[in-house]
XYZ file of C-alpha atoms in Angstrom:
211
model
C 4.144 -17.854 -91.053
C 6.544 -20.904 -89.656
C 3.435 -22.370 -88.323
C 0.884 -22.359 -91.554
C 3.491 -24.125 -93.585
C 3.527 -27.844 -95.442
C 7.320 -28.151 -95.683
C 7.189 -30.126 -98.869
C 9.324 -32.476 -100.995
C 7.687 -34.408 -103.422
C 10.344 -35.480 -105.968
C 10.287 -38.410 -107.425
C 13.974 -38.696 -107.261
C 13.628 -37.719 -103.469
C 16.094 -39.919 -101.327
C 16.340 -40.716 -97.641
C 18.943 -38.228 -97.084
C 16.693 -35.793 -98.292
C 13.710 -36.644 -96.060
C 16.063 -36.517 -93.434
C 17.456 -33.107 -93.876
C 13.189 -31.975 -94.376
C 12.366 -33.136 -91.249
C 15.464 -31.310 -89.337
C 14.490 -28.683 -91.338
C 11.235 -28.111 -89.957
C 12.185 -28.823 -86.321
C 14.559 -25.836 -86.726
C 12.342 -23.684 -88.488
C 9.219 -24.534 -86.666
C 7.249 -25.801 -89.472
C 4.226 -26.866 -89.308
C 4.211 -30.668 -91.691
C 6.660 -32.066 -94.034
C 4.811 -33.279 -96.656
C 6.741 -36.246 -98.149
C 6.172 -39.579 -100.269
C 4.368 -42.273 -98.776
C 7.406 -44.526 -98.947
C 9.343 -42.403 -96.307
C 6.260 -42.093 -93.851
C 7.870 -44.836 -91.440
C 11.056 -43.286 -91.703
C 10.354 -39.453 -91.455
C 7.693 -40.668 -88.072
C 11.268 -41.932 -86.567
C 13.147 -38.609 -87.337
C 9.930 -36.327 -86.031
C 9.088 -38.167 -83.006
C 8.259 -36.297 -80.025
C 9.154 -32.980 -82.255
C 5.566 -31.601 -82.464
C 6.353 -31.472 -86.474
C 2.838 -33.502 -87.864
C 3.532 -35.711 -91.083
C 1.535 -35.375 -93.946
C 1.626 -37.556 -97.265
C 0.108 -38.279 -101.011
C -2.035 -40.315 -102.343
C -3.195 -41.386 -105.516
C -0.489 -38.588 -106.062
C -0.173 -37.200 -108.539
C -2.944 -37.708 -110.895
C -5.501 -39.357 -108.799
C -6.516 -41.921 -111.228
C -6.535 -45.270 -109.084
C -9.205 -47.068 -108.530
C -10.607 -46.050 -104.834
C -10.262 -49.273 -103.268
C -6.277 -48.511 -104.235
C -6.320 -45.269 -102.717
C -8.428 -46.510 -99.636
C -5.194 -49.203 -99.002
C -2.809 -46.603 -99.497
C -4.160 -44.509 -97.090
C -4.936 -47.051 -94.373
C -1.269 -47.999 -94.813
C 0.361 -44.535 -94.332
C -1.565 -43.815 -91.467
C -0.547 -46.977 -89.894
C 3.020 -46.245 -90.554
C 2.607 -42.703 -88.926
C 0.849 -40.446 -91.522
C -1.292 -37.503 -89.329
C -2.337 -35.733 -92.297
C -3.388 -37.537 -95.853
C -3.164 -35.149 -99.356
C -5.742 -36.789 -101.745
C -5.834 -36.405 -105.060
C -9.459 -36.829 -106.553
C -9.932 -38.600 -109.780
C -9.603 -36.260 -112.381
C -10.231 -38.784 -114.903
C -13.967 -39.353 -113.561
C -14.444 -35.897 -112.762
C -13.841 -34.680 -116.637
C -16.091 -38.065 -117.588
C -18.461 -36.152 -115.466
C -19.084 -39.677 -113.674
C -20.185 -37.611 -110.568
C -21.719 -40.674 -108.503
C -18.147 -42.293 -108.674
C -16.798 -38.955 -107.472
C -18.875 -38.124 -104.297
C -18.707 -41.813 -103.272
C -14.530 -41.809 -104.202
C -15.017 -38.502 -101.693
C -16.858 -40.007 -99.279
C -15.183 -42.949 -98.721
C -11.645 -41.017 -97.851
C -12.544 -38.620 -96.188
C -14.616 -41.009 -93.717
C -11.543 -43.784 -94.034
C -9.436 -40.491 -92.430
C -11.831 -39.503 -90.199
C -12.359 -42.730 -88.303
C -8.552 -42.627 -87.718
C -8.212 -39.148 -85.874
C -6.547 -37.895 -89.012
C -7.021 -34.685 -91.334
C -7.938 -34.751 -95.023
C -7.031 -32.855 -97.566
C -8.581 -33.219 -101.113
C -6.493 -32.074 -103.890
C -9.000 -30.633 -106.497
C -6.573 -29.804 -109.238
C -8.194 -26.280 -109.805
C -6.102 -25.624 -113.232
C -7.426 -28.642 -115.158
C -11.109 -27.563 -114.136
C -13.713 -25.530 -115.849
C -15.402 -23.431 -113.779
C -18.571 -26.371 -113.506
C -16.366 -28.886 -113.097
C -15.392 -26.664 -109.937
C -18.641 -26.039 -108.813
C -19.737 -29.429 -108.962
C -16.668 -30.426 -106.633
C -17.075 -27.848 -104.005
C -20.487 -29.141 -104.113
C -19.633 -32.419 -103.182
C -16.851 -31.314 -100.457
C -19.948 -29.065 -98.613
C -22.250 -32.077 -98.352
C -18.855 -34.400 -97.408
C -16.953 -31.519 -95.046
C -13.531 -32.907 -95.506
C -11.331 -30.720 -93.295
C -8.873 -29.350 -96.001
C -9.516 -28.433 -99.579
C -6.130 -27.634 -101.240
C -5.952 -26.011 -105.009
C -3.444 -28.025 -106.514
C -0.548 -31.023 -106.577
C 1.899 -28.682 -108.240
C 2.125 -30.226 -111.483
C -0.942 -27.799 -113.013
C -0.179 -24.558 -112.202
C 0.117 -22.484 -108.390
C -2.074 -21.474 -106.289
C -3.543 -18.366 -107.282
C -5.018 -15.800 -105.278
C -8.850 -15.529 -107.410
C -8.206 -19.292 -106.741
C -8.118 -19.310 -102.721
C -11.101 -16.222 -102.982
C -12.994 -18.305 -105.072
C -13.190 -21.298 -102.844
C -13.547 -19.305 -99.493
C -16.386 -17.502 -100.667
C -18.272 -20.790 -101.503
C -16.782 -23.431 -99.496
C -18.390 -24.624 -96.359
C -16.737 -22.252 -93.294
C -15.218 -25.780 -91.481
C -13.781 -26.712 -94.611
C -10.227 -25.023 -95.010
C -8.150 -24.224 -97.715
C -4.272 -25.526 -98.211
C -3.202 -23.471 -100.955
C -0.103 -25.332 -102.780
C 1.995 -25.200 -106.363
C 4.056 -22.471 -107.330
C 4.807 -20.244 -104.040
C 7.899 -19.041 -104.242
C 7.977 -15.973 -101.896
C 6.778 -14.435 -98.964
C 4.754 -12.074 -100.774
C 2.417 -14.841 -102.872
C 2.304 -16.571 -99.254
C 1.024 -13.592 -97.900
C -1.487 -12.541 -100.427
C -3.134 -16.371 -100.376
C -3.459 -15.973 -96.938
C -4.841 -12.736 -96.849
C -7.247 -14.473 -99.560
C -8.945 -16.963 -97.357
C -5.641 -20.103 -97.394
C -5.205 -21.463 -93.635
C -2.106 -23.551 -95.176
C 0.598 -23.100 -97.517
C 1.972 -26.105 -99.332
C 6.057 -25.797 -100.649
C 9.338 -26.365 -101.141
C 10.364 -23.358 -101.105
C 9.432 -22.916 -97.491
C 13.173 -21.436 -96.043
C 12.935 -18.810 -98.874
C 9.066 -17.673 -97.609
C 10.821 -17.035 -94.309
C 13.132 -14.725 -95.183
């Protein structure tokens, strides 16, 4: 499972000691990405060079309300200081104005920013603020946009559930695949969201999943 795992610290109280004892945390454990604050992505690329560990960061985290042109910046300037792998929230705010052109062009323009760089993209859809058309609507827009992740959730809105990850499997495009993130505690939720379609777990509680 080592190698399906975002190692993830998110805090906003997170310090440089902490990033520090992520990253030799996944180097020992084999993880696959930390998944840290975009201020520490120069300084976790130092500690994870030439470790195979990829580095993966926020933004627009954590309610995905900034203008694009803001997110655009901040995702330009994470990959330049050594981002691989981008987390993006989605604006929930135009999403539940149902301003849906501002959404699939929001969608289109990071996911194509990413692209052009060689890196991956992940858009956080926020599943537990949703209703069910709101969801629809969404995966809608990812199918005709093909980001390469879709992941459920920043944390702060309830897990990851398992009718969640099922859900989005069964009507998500099959190149588009699923981080599954908030609220995994244990081997046995990792498990069963894997079984249910996730190809990555998001968490900080990635030592206890191992054991």
């Amino acid at each position: 499972m080592n190698q399906l795992i975002d190692h993830t610290f998110l805090s906003p109280q997170a310090t440089l000691a902490d990033i520090k004892r992520l990253c030799a945390e996944a180097v020992e454990h084999g993880f696959y990405a930390i998944c840290i604050p975009p201020y520490y992505v120069a300084r976790a690329r130092a500690e994870l060079q030439d470790t195979g560990v990829r580095l993966a960061t926020v933004i627009g985290f954590p309610y995905g309300y900034s203008e694009t042109v803001i997110k655009v910046a901040e995702a330009r300037r994470s990959i330049e200081e050594g981002a691989d792998e981008l987390d993006i929230v989605i604006n929930i705010a135009a999403v539940k104005s149902a301003d849906w052109a501002y959404v699939r062009t929001e969608v289109e323009q990071m996911a194509t920013t990413v692209r052009l760089k060689g890196k991956v993209c992940k858009l956080i859809l926020e599943l537990g603020v949703l209703a069910d058309a709101e969801r629809d609507r969404l995966i809608e827009i990812c199918n005709a946009v093909r980001p390469n992740y879709v992941k459920t959730s920043s944390g702060l809105h309830g897990g990851a559930t398992v009718e969640q990850v099922r859900q989005l499997r069964a009507t998500l495009h099959p190149e588009i695949k699923i981080k599954a993130s908030g609220g995994i505690r244990n081997g046995a939720d990792a498990q069963a969201l894997l079984a249910a379609g996730a190809d990555r777990i998001g968490t900080s509680a990635s030592l206890v999943l191992l054991t």
